[in-house]
Short mmCIF file of C-alpha atoms and ligand atoms in Angstrom, two decimals:
data_model
loop_
_atom_site.label_atom_id
_atom_site.label_comp_id
_atom_site.label_asym_id
_atom_site.label_seq_id
_atom_site.Cartn_x
_atom_site.Cartn_y
_atom_site.Cartn_z
CA MET C 1 -175.13 -46.00 75.83
CA GLY C 2 -171.73 -44.85 74.33
CA TRP C 3 -168.82 -44.08 76.62
CA THR C 4 -166.61 -41.06 77.19
CA VAL C 5 -163.34 -41.20 78.84
CA HIS C 6 -162.32 -37.84 81.04
CA LYS C 7 -159.06 -38.15 83.21
CA PHE C 8 -158.16 -35.59 85.81
CA GLY C 9 -154.63 -35.09 86.72
CA GLY C 10 -153.38 -34.20 90.18
CA THR C 11 -152.92 -30.64 89.00
CA SER C 12 -156.67 -30.64 88.50
CA LEU C 13 -157.32 -32.38 91.87
CA ALA C 14 -155.26 -29.83 94.18
CA ASP C 15 -158.14 -28.97 96.84
CA ALA C 16 -162.06 -29.34 97.65
CA GLU C 17 -162.76 -26.29 94.96
CA CYS C 18 -160.86 -28.39 92.50
CA PHE C 19 -163.37 -31.28 93.20
CA ARG C 20 -166.32 -29.08 92.74
CA ARG C 21 -164.80 -27.73 89.46
CA VAL C 22 -164.27 -31.33 88.16
CA VAL C 23 -167.98 -32.26 89.16
CA ASP C 24 -169.06 -29.12 87.05
CA ILE C 25 -167.48 -30.09 84.13
CA LEU C 26 -168.56 -33.39 84.03
CA LEU C 27 -172.14 -32.36 84.40
CA SER C 28 -171.56 -30.05 81.41
CA GLN C 29 -170.63 -32.51 79.04
CA PRO C 30 -172.86 -33.91 76.30
CA LEU C 31 -174.90 -37.30 77.50
CA GLY C 32 -173.53 -40.57 77.49
CA ASN C 33 -171.57 -42.63 79.84
CA LYS C 34 -168.73 -41.11 81.36
CA ALA C 35 -165.36 -43.17 82.71
CA VAL C 36 -163.59 -40.63 84.88
CA VAL C 37 -159.87 -41.67 85.85
CA VAL C 38 -158.42 -39.95 88.49
CA SER C 39 -154.88 -39.23 89.80
CA ALA C 40 -153.85 -38.59 93.12
CA ILE C 41 -154.20 -35.05 94.34
CA GLY C 42 -151.17 -32.80 93.25
CA GLY C 43 -148.13 -33.64 95.44
CA VAL C 44 -149.67 -36.79 97.25
CA THR C 45 -147.85 -39.48 94.89
CA ASP C 46 -144.50 -37.36 95.68
CA SER C 47 -145.24 -37.50 99.67
CA LEU C 48 -146.03 -41.21 99.28
CA PHE C 49 -142.72 -42.10 97.79
CA GLY C 50 -141.06 -39.74 100.08
CA LEU C 51 -142.33 -41.87 103.14
CA LEU C 52 -140.50 -44.67 101.63
CA GLU C 53 -137.50 -42.55 101.46
CA SER C 54 -137.41 -41.76 105.04
CA THR C 55 -138.29 -45.25 106.56
CA SER C 56 -134.99 -44.87 108.71
CA GLY C 57 -136.20 -41.56 110.82
CA LYS C 58 -139.60 -42.31 112.31
CA LYS C 59 -140.31 -38.79 113.27
CA SER C 60 -140.54 -37.42 109.64
CA ILE C 61 -143.02 -40.43 108.83
CA LYS C 62 -145.08 -39.38 111.45
CA GLY C 63 -144.88 -35.75 110.43
CA SER C 64 -145.65 -36.56 106.63
CA LEU C 65 -148.36 -38.69 107.70
CA ALA C 66 -150.09 -36.02 110.01
CA GLY C 67 -149.64 -33.58 106.86
CA LEU C 68 -151.52 -36.13 104.70
CA ARG C 69 -154.16 -36.56 107.29
CA LYS C 70 -154.58 -32.71 107.66
CA ARG C 71 -154.98 -32.30 104.01
CA TYR C 72 -157.65 -34.91 103.36
CA LYS C 73 -159.59 -33.92 106.60
CA GLY C 74 -159.55 -30.71 105.29
CA ILE C 75 -161.07 -31.57 101.95
CA ALA C 76 -163.46 -34.00 103.31
CA ALA C 77 -164.63 -31.63 105.74
CA ASP C 78 -165.46 -29.17 103.07
CA LEU C 79 -167.02 -31.59 100.38
CA LEU C 80 -168.88 -34.32 102.06
CA SER C 81 -171.73 -34.39 104.34
CA PRO C 82 -170.93 -35.53 108.19
CA LYS C 83 -171.71 -39.23 107.44
CA GLU C 84 -170.07 -39.75 104.34
CA ARG C 85 -167.09 -37.88 105.70
CA ALA C 86 -166.74 -40.36 108.55
CA ASN C 87 -166.73 -43.13 106.10
CA PHE C 88 -164.15 -41.83 103.95
CA LEU C 89 -162.06 -40.89 107.06
CA LYS C 90 -162.71 -44.32 108.87
CA GLN C 91 -161.29 -45.83 105.35
CA PHE C 92 -158.45 -43.24 105.35
CA GLU C 93 -157.24 -43.96 109.02
CA SER C 94 -157.18 -47.83 108.30
CA ASP C 95 -155.53 -47.12 105.05
CA LEU C 96 -152.80 -44.84 106.85
CA GLU C 97 -152.30 -47.86 109.50
CA ASP C 98 -151.71 -50.11 106.40
CA ILE C 99 -149.06 -47.55 105.42
CA THR C 100 -147.55 -47.49 108.85
CA ASN C 101 -147.07 -51.27 109.15
CA VAL C 102 -145.69 -51.77 105.65
CA LEU C 103 -143.17 -49.06 106.49
CA LYS C 104 -142.16 -51.03 109.60
CA THR C 105 -141.59 -53.79 107.75
CA ILE C 106 -139.45 -51.96 105.20
CA SER C 107 -137.58 -50.21 108.00
CA SER C 108 -136.78 -53.92 109.93
CA ALA C 109 -135.75 -55.39 106.34
CA LYS C 110 -133.88 -52.16 105.54
CA THR C 111 -135.26 -52.32 101.92
CA ALA C 112 -138.32 -51.61 100.17
CA SER C 113 -139.46 -54.61 97.80
CA ARG C 114 -141.14 -53.57 94.51
CA HIS C 115 -144.23 -54.61 95.79
CA SER C 116 -144.21 -52.37 98.77
CA ARG C 117 -143.34 -49.44 96.95
CA ASP C 118 -146.19 -49.93 94.54
CA LYS C 119 -148.70 -50.42 97.53
CA ILE C 120 -147.88 -47.10 99.37
CA SER C 121 -147.40 -45.04 96.24
CA GLY C 122 -150.88 -46.21 95.10
CA PHE C 123 -152.91 -44.96 97.82
CA GLY C 124 -153.51 -41.40 96.57
CA GLU C 125 -155.68 -42.34 93.77
CA LEU C 126 -157.94 -44.55 95.70
CA TRP C 127 -158.23 -41.45 98.09
CA SER C 128 -159.23 -39.30 95.16
CA ALA C 129 -161.92 -41.72 93.58
CA ARG C 130 -163.61 -42.19 96.92
CA LEU C 131 -163.64 -38.45 97.26
CA LEU C 132 -165.03 -37.69 93.76
CA SER C 133 -167.36 -40.60 93.49
CA SER C 134 -168.91 -39.64 97.05
CA LEU C 135 -169.40 -36.10 95.49
CA LEU C 136 -170.86 -37.42 92.39
CA ARG C 137 -173.47 -39.98 94.28
CA ASN C 138 -174.93 -36.44 95.27
CA CYS C 139 -175.69 -35.00 91.83
CA GLU C 140 -179.45 -35.73 91.17
CA ASP C 141 -178.64 -35.58 87.27
CA LEU C 142 -176.55 -38.85 87.39
CA GLU C 143 -178.22 -42.01 87.54
CA GLN C 144 -175.53 -44.61 88.83
CA VAL C 145 -172.12 -44.03 89.98
CA ILE C 146 -169.35 -46.51 90.31
CA CYS C 147 -166.36 -46.34 92.07
CA LEU C 148 -163.93 -48.78 90.51
CA ASP C 149 -160.79 -49.84 92.26
CA THR C 150 -158.56 -51.03 89.41
CA ARG C 151 -156.50 -53.30 91.68
CA ASP C 152 -159.71 -55.61 90.97
CA VAL C 153 -159.51 -55.15 87.25
CA LEU C 154 -156.70 -54.00 85.33
CA VAL C 155 -154.12 -56.88 85.03
CA VAL C 156 -150.71 -55.97 83.93
CA GLU C 157 -147.35 -57.71 83.75
CA ALA C 158 -144.14 -56.07 83.75
CA GLY C 159 -142.34 -55.45 80.15
CA GLU C 160 -138.90 -54.38 79.37
CA MET C 161 -140.36 -51.47 77.93
CA GLY C 162 -143.22 -50.86 80.55
CA PRO C 163 -146.22 -52.44 82.00
CA ILE C 164 -148.12 -54.60 79.23
CA VAL C 165 -151.70 -55.04 79.74
CA LEU C 166 -153.55 -58.36 79.96
CA TRP C 167 -156.55 -57.19 77.84
CA ASP C 168 -158.70 -60.46 77.87
CA ARG C 169 -158.16 -60.94 81.62
CA THR C 170 -159.07 -57.21 82.30
CA ARG C 171 -161.83 -57.48 79.85
CA ILE C 172 -163.54 -60.21 82.19
CA HIS C 173 -162.94 -58.22 85.09
CA LEU C 174 -164.21 -55.42 83.80
CA ASN C 175 -167.60 -56.96 82.58
CA LYS C 176 -168.24 -58.04 85.87
CA ALA C 177 -167.75 -54.63 87.37
CA ILE C 178 -169.91 -52.80 84.92
CA PRO C 179 -173.46 -53.93 84.24
CA ASP C 180 -174.52 -54.35 80.53
CA ASP C 181 -177.50 -51.77 81.16
CA PHE C 182 -175.25 -49.35 83.01
CA ALA C 183 -176.12 -45.83 82.90
CA GLY C 184 -173.96 -42.98 84.74
CA VAL C 185 -170.45 -42.26 85.61
CA VAL C 186 -167.78 -44.88 87.02
CA VAL C 187 -164.80 -43.49 88.82
CA ILE C 188 -161.74 -45.21 88.24
CA THR C 189 -158.25 -45.13 89.74
CA GLY C 190 -155.74 -44.21 87.47
CA TYR C 191 -152.10 -45.27 88.09
CA ILE C 192 -152.74 -48.58 89.78
CA ALA C 193 -153.23 -52.04 88.56
CA ARG C 194 -152.65 -55.59 89.74
CA ASN C 195 -150.08 -58.37 88.45
CA LEU C 196 -150.73 -61.82 87.42
CA GLU C 197 -150.24 -63.15 91.11
CA GLY C 198 -152.83 -60.53 92.36
CA LEU C 199 -150.51 -58.15 93.61
CA GLN C 200 -151.00 -54.25 93.66
CA THR C 201 -148.62 -52.86 91.00
CA THR C 202 -148.68 -49.48 89.22
CA LEU C 203 -148.07 -47.96 85.58
CA GLY C 204 -145.53 -45.97 86.70
CA ARG C 205 -145.03 -42.15 87.46
CA ASN C 206 -147.44 -40.11 85.38
CA GLY C 207 -149.08 -43.41 84.46
CA SER C 208 -152.83 -42.04 85.10
CA ASP C 209 -152.80 -40.92 81.47
CA TYR C 210 -152.18 -44.37 80.43
CA SER C 211 -154.86 -45.67 82.60
CA ALA C 212 -157.22 -43.43 81.05
CA SER C 213 -156.30 -44.76 77.48
CA ILE C 214 -156.68 -48.27 78.61
CA PHE C 215 -159.98 -47.94 79.67
CA GLY C 216 -161.03 -45.70 76.44
CA ALA C 217 -159.79 -48.99 74.56
CA LEU C 218 -161.72 -51.55 76.72
CA LEU C 219 -164.72 -49.47 76.80
CA SER C 220 -164.63 -48.36 73.10
CA ALA C 221 -164.86 -44.94 73.97
CA ASP C 222 -165.27 -42.22 71.51
CA ALA C 223 -162.69 -40.09 72.76
CA VAL C 224 -160.34 -39.82 75.65
CA HIS C 225 -160.12 -36.37 77.15
CA ILE C 226 -157.26 -35.52 79.62
CA TRP C 227 -157.79 -32.48 81.51
CA THR C 228 -154.69 -30.91 83.01
CA ASP C 229 -153.37 -27.46 84.20
CA VAL C 230 -152.56 -26.43 80.83
CA ASP C 231 -154.83 -25.67 77.98
CA GLY C 232 -153.44 -28.37 75.56
CA VAL C 233 -149.89 -29.81 74.27
CA MET C 234 -147.69 -26.87 73.81
CA SER C 235 -144.93 -26.10 71.55
CA ALA C 236 -142.53 -26.39 74.60
CA ASP C 237 -143.00 -26.74 78.21
CA PRO C 238 -144.50 -23.03 79.22
CA ARG C 239 -143.08 -23.43 82.62
CA GLN C 240 -139.68 -22.94 80.62
CA VAL C 241 -140.73 -21.36 77.50
CA PRO C 242 -143.24 -18.60 78.25
CA GLU C 243 -143.76 -17.75 74.61
CA ALA C 244 -145.12 -21.63 74.02
CA THR C 245 -148.31 -21.79 72.65
CA VAL C 246 -151.31 -24.45 72.31
CA ILE C 247 -150.98 -26.78 69.51
CA ASP C 248 -154.39 -27.29 67.61
CA GLU C 249 -153.92 -30.95 66.46
CA ILE C 250 -150.98 -33.18 66.74
CA SER C 251 -150.23 -36.86 65.43
CA CYS C 252 -149.94 -39.78 67.94
CA ASN C 253 -146.33 -40.40 66.81
CA GLU C 254 -145.51 -36.52 67.44
CA ALA C 255 -147.18 -36.42 70.83
CA MET C 256 -145.19 -39.76 71.85
CA GLU C 257 -141.80 -38.25 70.66
CA LEU C 258 -142.38 -34.96 72.67
CA ALA C 259 -143.71 -37.10 75.37
CA TYR C 260 -140.66 -39.54 75.53
CA PHE C 261 -138.66 -36.36 75.53
CA GLY C 262 -139.79 -34.93 78.33
CA ALA C 263 -143.10 -33.35 77.69
CA ARG C 264 -144.93 -34.31 81.15
CA VAL C 265 -148.48 -33.20 79.73
CA ILE C 266 -148.86 -36.71 78.63
CA HIS C 267 -147.31 -40.28 79.08
CA PRO C 268 -145.81 -41.50 76.37
CA GLN C 269 -147.51 -44.72 76.46
CA THR C 270 -151.07 -43.21 76.34
CA MET C 271 -151.12 -43.21 72.57
CA ALA C 272 -150.82 -46.71 71.87
CA PRO C 273 -154.23 -48.16 72.91
CA ALA C 274 -155.83 -45.08 71.40
CA ILE C 275 -154.07 -45.40 68.21
CA ALA C 276 -155.10 -49.45 67.76
CA HIS C 277 -158.67 -48.56 68.44
CA GLY C 278 -158.84 -45.35 66.57
CA ILE C 279 -159.73 -43.23 69.58
CA PRO C 280 -158.87 -39.67 69.43
CA ILE C 281 -157.39 -38.05 72.60
CA ARG C 282 -158.11 -34.17 73.44
CA ILE C 283 -155.74 -32.67 76.17
CA ARG C 284 -157.67 -29.78 77.71
CA GLY C 285 -157.34 -27.27 80.45
CA THR C 286 -159.50 -27.59 83.77
CA PHE C 287 -159.09 -24.08 84.39
CA ASN C 288 -160.14 -23.13 81.12
CA PRO C 289 -162.67 -25.73 79.92
CA GLU C 290 -163.71 -23.41 77.10
CA HIS C 291 -160.47 -23.90 75.08
CA PRO C 292 -160.79 -26.19 72.43
CA GLY C 293 -157.33 -27.71 73.56
CA THR C 294 -155.13 -30.22 71.38
CA TRP C 295 -156.70 -33.15 69.69
CA ILE C 296 -153.97 -36.01 69.34
CA THR C 297 -155.25 -38.08 66.46
CA GLU C 298 -153.61 -40.62 64.15
CA SER C 299 -153.47 -38.36 60.97
CA PRO C 300 -154.14 -34.77 61.47
CA ALA C 301 -154.74 -32.37 59.01
CA ARG C 302 -151.72 -30.92 57.14
CA SER C 303 -150.31 -28.57 59.04
CA GLU C 304 -147.93 -25.41 57.95
CA THR C 305 -145.86 -25.90 61.08
CA LEU C 306 -142.75 -28.28 60.28
CA ILE C 307 -141.99 -28.57 63.75
CA LYS C 308 -144.83 -28.97 66.46
CA GLY C 309 -142.91 -28.61 69.51
CA VAL C 310 -139.55 -28.72 71.38
CA SER C 311 -138.99 -30.50 74.29
CA GLY C 312 -136.14 -31.59 76.80
CA VAL C 313 -135.11 -34.03 79.54
CA GLY C 314 -132.64 -33.26 82.23
CA ASN C 315 -130.76 -35.79 84.67
CA VAL C 316 -129.17 -38.14 82.15
CA ALA C 317 -125.54 -39.04 81.61
CA LEU C 318 -123.69 -39.57 78.26
CA VAL C 319 -121.22 -42.50 77.89
CA ASN C 320 -118.87 -42.93 75.29
CA LEU C 321 -117.23 -45.88 74.37
CA GLU C 322 -114.58 -45.45 71.95
CA GLY C 323 -111.46 -47.40 70.53
CA ALA C 324 -109.93 -48.33 67.24
CA GLY C 325 -110.69 -51.99 68.11
CA MET C 326 -114.44 -51.46 67.37
CA ILE C 327 -114.02 -50.67 63.50
CA GLY C 328 -115.60 -53.24 61.37
CA VAL C 329 -116.07 -55.80 63.84
CA PRO C 330 -119.49 -57.13 64.29
CA GLY C 331 -121.55 -57.52 67.39
CA THR C 332 -119.93 -54.60 69.37
CA ALA C 333 -123.34 -53.07 69.72
CA ASP C 334 -125.05 -56.07 70.32
CA ARG C 335 -122.80 -56.91 73.24
CA LEU C 336 -123.04 -53.26 74.69
CA PHE C 337 -126.63 -52.97 74.82
CA GLY C 338 -127.34 -56.68 75.51
CA ALA C 339 -125.31 -55.95 78.77
CA LEU C 340 -127.35 -53.07 79.86
CA ARG C 341 -130.44 -54.98 78.86
CA ASP C 342 -129.43 -57.73 81.28
CA ALA C 343 -128.95 -55.19 84.03
CA GLY C 344 -132.43 -53.56 83.33
CA VAL C 345 -130.80 -50.01 82.03
CA SER C 346 -132.84 -48.28 79.70
CA VAL C 347 -131.13 -46.35 77.07
CA MET C 348 -132.83 -43.11 75.60
CA LEU C 349 -130.60 -42.27 72.54
CA ILE C 350 -127.73 -43.97 70.67
CA SER C 351 -125.60 -42.53 68.13
CA GLN C 352 -122.63 -44.23 66.20
CA GLY C 353 -120.45 -42.37 63.82
CA SER C 354 -119.96 -44.34 60.18
CA SER C 355 -116.27 -44.84 61.13
CA GLU C 356 -117.30 -47.16 63.91
CA HIS C 357 -114.71 -45.87 66.20
CA SER C 358 -116.86 -44.68 68.97
CA ILE C 359 -120.56 -45.31 69.86
CA CYS C 360 -122.30 -43.13 72.45
CA PHE C 361 -125.46 -43.35 74.31
CA VAL C 362 -127.67 -41.66 77.00
CA VAL C 363 -128.91 -43.26 80.03
CA PRO C 364 -130.77 -41.90 83.07
CA GLU C 365 -128.06 -40.19 85.36
CA GLY C 366 -129.12 -42.15 88.25
CA SER C 367 -127.86 -45.41 86.26
CA ALA C 368 -124.53 -43.74 85.14
CA ASP C 369 -122.30 -45.22 87.73
CA LEU C 370 -123.71 -48.81 87.40
CA VAL C 371 -123.61 -48.48 83.50
CA LYS C 372 -119.69 -47.58 83.64
CA THR C 373 -119.29 -50.91 85.70
CA ILE C 374 -121.50 -53.24 83.44
CA VAL C 375 -119.36 -51.49 80.04
CA GLU C 376 -116.06 -52.11 81.95
CA GLN C 377 -116.95 -55.51 82.75
CA ALA C 378 -118.34 -56.34 79.24
CA PHE C 379 -115.16 -55.16 77.38
CA ARG C 380 -112.69 -56.02 79.96
CA VAL C 381 -110.58 -57.75 77.57
CA GLU C 382 -110.58 -55.20 74.83
CA LEU C 383 -109.66 -52.44 77.56
CA SER C 384 -106.96 -54.38 78.96
CA GLU C 385 -105.55 -54.83 75.36
CA ALA C 386 -106.29 -51.02 74.82
CA GLN C 387 -108.32 -51.93 71.51
CA ILE C 388 -110.81 -49.70 73.49
CA GLN C 389 -109.40 -47.00 75.21
CA ASN C 390 -112.06 -45.69 77.59
CA VAL C 391 -115.59 -45.74 78.73
CA GLU C 392 -116.18 -42.02 79.45
CA VAL C 393 -119.24 -41.16 81.43
CA THR C 394 -120.54 -37.47 81.51
CA LYS C 395 -122.97 -36.77 83.88
CA GLY C 396 -124.94 -33.39 83.89
CA CYS C 397 -126.28 -33.70 80.47
CA GLY C 398 -129.77 -33.32 79.16
CA VAL C 399 -131.52 -34.33 75.69
CA LEU C 400 -133.05 -31.42 73.67
CA ALA C 401 -135.46 -32.64 70.87
CA ILE C 402 -137.38 -30.96 68.05
CA VAL C 403 -140.57 -32.93 67.05
CA GLY C 404 -142.51 -32.67 63.95
CA ASP C 405 -143.98 -35.06 61.09
CA GLY C 406 -143.77 -32.17 58.48
CA MET C 407 -139.61 -32.07 58.79
CA ALA C 408 -139.35 -35.35 57.08
CA GLY C 409 -137.63 -35.19 53.63
CA LEU C 410 -136.95 -31.34 54.04
CA PRO C 411 -133.51 -29.95 53.86
CA GLY C 412 -132.39 -27.21 56.16
CA VAL C 413 -134.07 -28.11 59.38
CA ALA C 414 -131.11 -29.79 61.32
CA GLY C 415 -128.88 -26.89 59.94
CA GLN C 416 -131.20 -24.31 61.36
CA PHE C 417 -131.56 -26.25 64.61
CA PHE C 418 -127.73 -26.71 65.13
CA ARG C 419 -126.93 -22.90 63.95
CA THR C 420 -129.08 -21.85 66.63
CA LEU C 421 -127.82 -23.70 69.10
CA GLY C 422 -124.25 -22.45 67.82
CA SER C 423 -125.06 -18.86 68.10
CA ALA C 424 -126.34 -19.12 71.43
CA ALA C 425 -123.09 -20.79 72.19
CA ILE C 426 -124.44 -24.06 73.16
CA ASN C 427 -122.09 -26.95 72.69
CA VAL C 428 -123.63 -29.98 71.20
CA ARG C 429 -121.82 -33.22 72.71
CA ALA C 430 -123.95 -35.80 70.71
CA ILE C 431 -126.86 -35.88 67.88
CA ALA C 432 -129.43 -38.42 67.00
CA GLN C 433 -132.05 -38.38 64.22
CA GLY C 434 -134.29 -41.46 63.66
CA ALA C 435 -134.61 -42.52 60.14
CA SER C 436 -138.39 -41.32 60.33
CA GLU C 437 -136.94 -37.79 60.37
CA ARG C 438 -139.79 -36.83 62.96
CA ASN C 439 -137.31 -36.05 65.63
CA ILE C 440 -133.76 -34.61 65.95
CA SER C 441 -132.10 -34.63 69.20
CA ALA C 442 -128.99 -33.13 70.73
CA VAL C 443 -127.12 -33.80 74.01
CA ILE C 444 -126.36 -30.50 75.66
CA ALA C 445 -125.23 -29.86 79.22
CA ALA C 446 -128.35 -29.72 81.51
CA LYS C 447 -127.49 -26.39 82.71
CA ASP C 448 -127.85 -25.11 79.42
CA MET C 449 -131.48 -26.77 78.74
CA THR C 450 -133.62 -23.51 79.58
CA ARG C 451 -131.78 -21.74 77.47
CA ALA C 452 -131.73 -24.03 74.26
CA LEU C 453 -135.13 -24.41 74.56
CA ARG C 454 -136.04 -20.81 74.49
CA ALA C 455 -133.36 -20.03 71.50
CA VAL C 456 -134.80 -23.27 69.33
CA HIS C 457 -138.34 -22.40 70.35
CA ALA C 458 -138.04 -18.82 69.06
CA SER C 459 -135.94 -19.75 65.98
P1 ADP I 1 -151.39 -33.91 85.36
O1 ADP I 1 -151.45 -33.78 86.78
O2 ADP I 1 -152.47 -33.15 84.89
O3 ADP I 1 -151.25 -34.91 85.13
P2 ADP I 1 -148.45 -33.30 84.47
O4 ADP I 1 -148.00 -32.12 85.78
O5 ADP I 1 -148.26 -34.51 84.68
O6 ADP I 1 -150.15 -32.85 85.17
O7 ADP I 1 -148.47 -32.33 83.18
C1 ADP I 1 -148.50 -31.16 83.14
C2 ADP I 1 -147.83 -30.17 82.82
O8 ADP I 1 -146.94 -30.61 81.79
C3 ADP I 1 -147.70 -28.59 82.57
O9 ADP I 1 -148.11 -27.99 83.76
C4 ADP I 1 -146.56 -28.30 81.87
O10 ADP I 1 -145.59 -27.72 82.93
C5 ADP I 1 -145.90 -29.80 81.37
N1 ADP I 1 -145.41 -29.72 80.07
C6 ADP I 1 -144.36 -30.00 79.80
N2 ADP I 1 -144.03 -29.97 78.40
C7 ADP I 1 -145.17 -29.51 78.08
C8 ADP I 1 -145.85 -29.43 76.50
N3 ADP I 1 -145.32 -29.39 75.71
N4 ADP I 1 -147.51 -28.83 76.58
C9 ADP I 1 -147.81 -28.73 77.99
N5 ADP I 1 -147.27 -28.50 78.94
C10 ADP I 1 -146.10 -29.14 79.24
N1 LIG I 2 -150.05 -40.05 90.95
C1 LIG I 2 -149.16 -40.44 90.03
C2 LIG I 2 -147.93 -39.63 89.92
O1 LIG I 2 -147.91 -38.65 90.47
C3 LIG I 2 -149.75 -40.70 88.58
C4 LIG I 2 -150.31 -39.53 87.90
O2 LIG I 2 -150.26 -38.77 88.15
O3 LIG I 2 -150.22 -39.88 86.44
O4 LIG I 2 -146.99 -40.26 89.06
MG1 MG I 3 -149.51 -36.28 84.45
#
């Protein structure tokens, strides 16, 4: 039988009623095997990361664990039979004990290793998968229900641009976990995976979307449905731009650009496995399942709309390297970005004027101080000789991007974009447009972001 993947995000799994709604949605889908990828209950991953931050104050850890216990006990009491509940809570308490032990180690070592962060932050997905699979096992219509812990199956290694899936190994594990003649539902933990050493790792924040498309590819699914709290990919984040509307169809490249520039509705890496296997992705609303949502496909039907969406990321810093000494000197960009790469800093946007007098780029605000030190170190000779005047770092910036395949080759789009920002008295500090002409981005002050998004969206 063919497979379809359904992914439910934390926003769709807030409480017991949400879990029941998810079961109803699954039962109302067409026949066929279903792989159901789940995230942690809304807010739980943040709470787990919060525990890691508070290893110095024991009191708040106890309080946070008690908060988690209360939430899960409540949901389990509402959803599960006494026997199922006892099983779930036994495992849950043992997980809380594990968490406490890891936190103790972190507290005495005074630092949290990458592995302990990954271990603690991934419990939410395990708890969601156990709750949902127990609930589904009570459905008479379903032949078989498997709860798949992706720490046993999905093997990834860290790459510079995010986790890289080791497909062959993963496929071997998956074939062992799901029998050939399987008929039913496999509930899969999103976000978590294992590395080559067999240690638990994650796909990064918001990574369950990526888990969904990975399993879509592994199972040769006919579609990946991503259920969330909005009805689809919208022309802007509806929390910032109330007039935003749902986009019917969008290309994988457009979705990737929107996601990269802040549209949290989908993780930017989600599209790659889907493109490679020709699997369409559909973003849909859990709270409005009748809505057609958004289809993300490789080549959507031609659209009248030049620009599909506007999105913005805050919390970035703009770094400007300026000096007459860089003019015509080959290799400056290589040295600059090589030094940043060696330090593991990811650069979001780069812009250089044709005079080569300056290069500016955008980095996450959290790395701004480190970046200043690295760049000053890399160009210390040029700085002391005044061939480079200074390394200027401006925190408190944001990147606003307009995205649409349709604007390629059409004059006037950039003009209208910058006119709109000018009319709204928003200062543009740097600009970038890729040669694909699918995206134009502007660096502005973060405090202007919502106003800029609204003005550009209206325009
Ligand atoms: P989930 O828990 O389902 O993964 P997320 O919170 O990760 O949900 O993503 C859904 C949220 O993404 C929405 O509530 C919305 O505020 C935000 N969002 C940002 N940009 C967009 C956009 N262009 N279209 C739709 N939603 C967006
Ligand atoms: N629960 C994880 C997070 O909050 C993964 C996800 O929701 O996609 O980042
Ligand atoms: Mg998400």
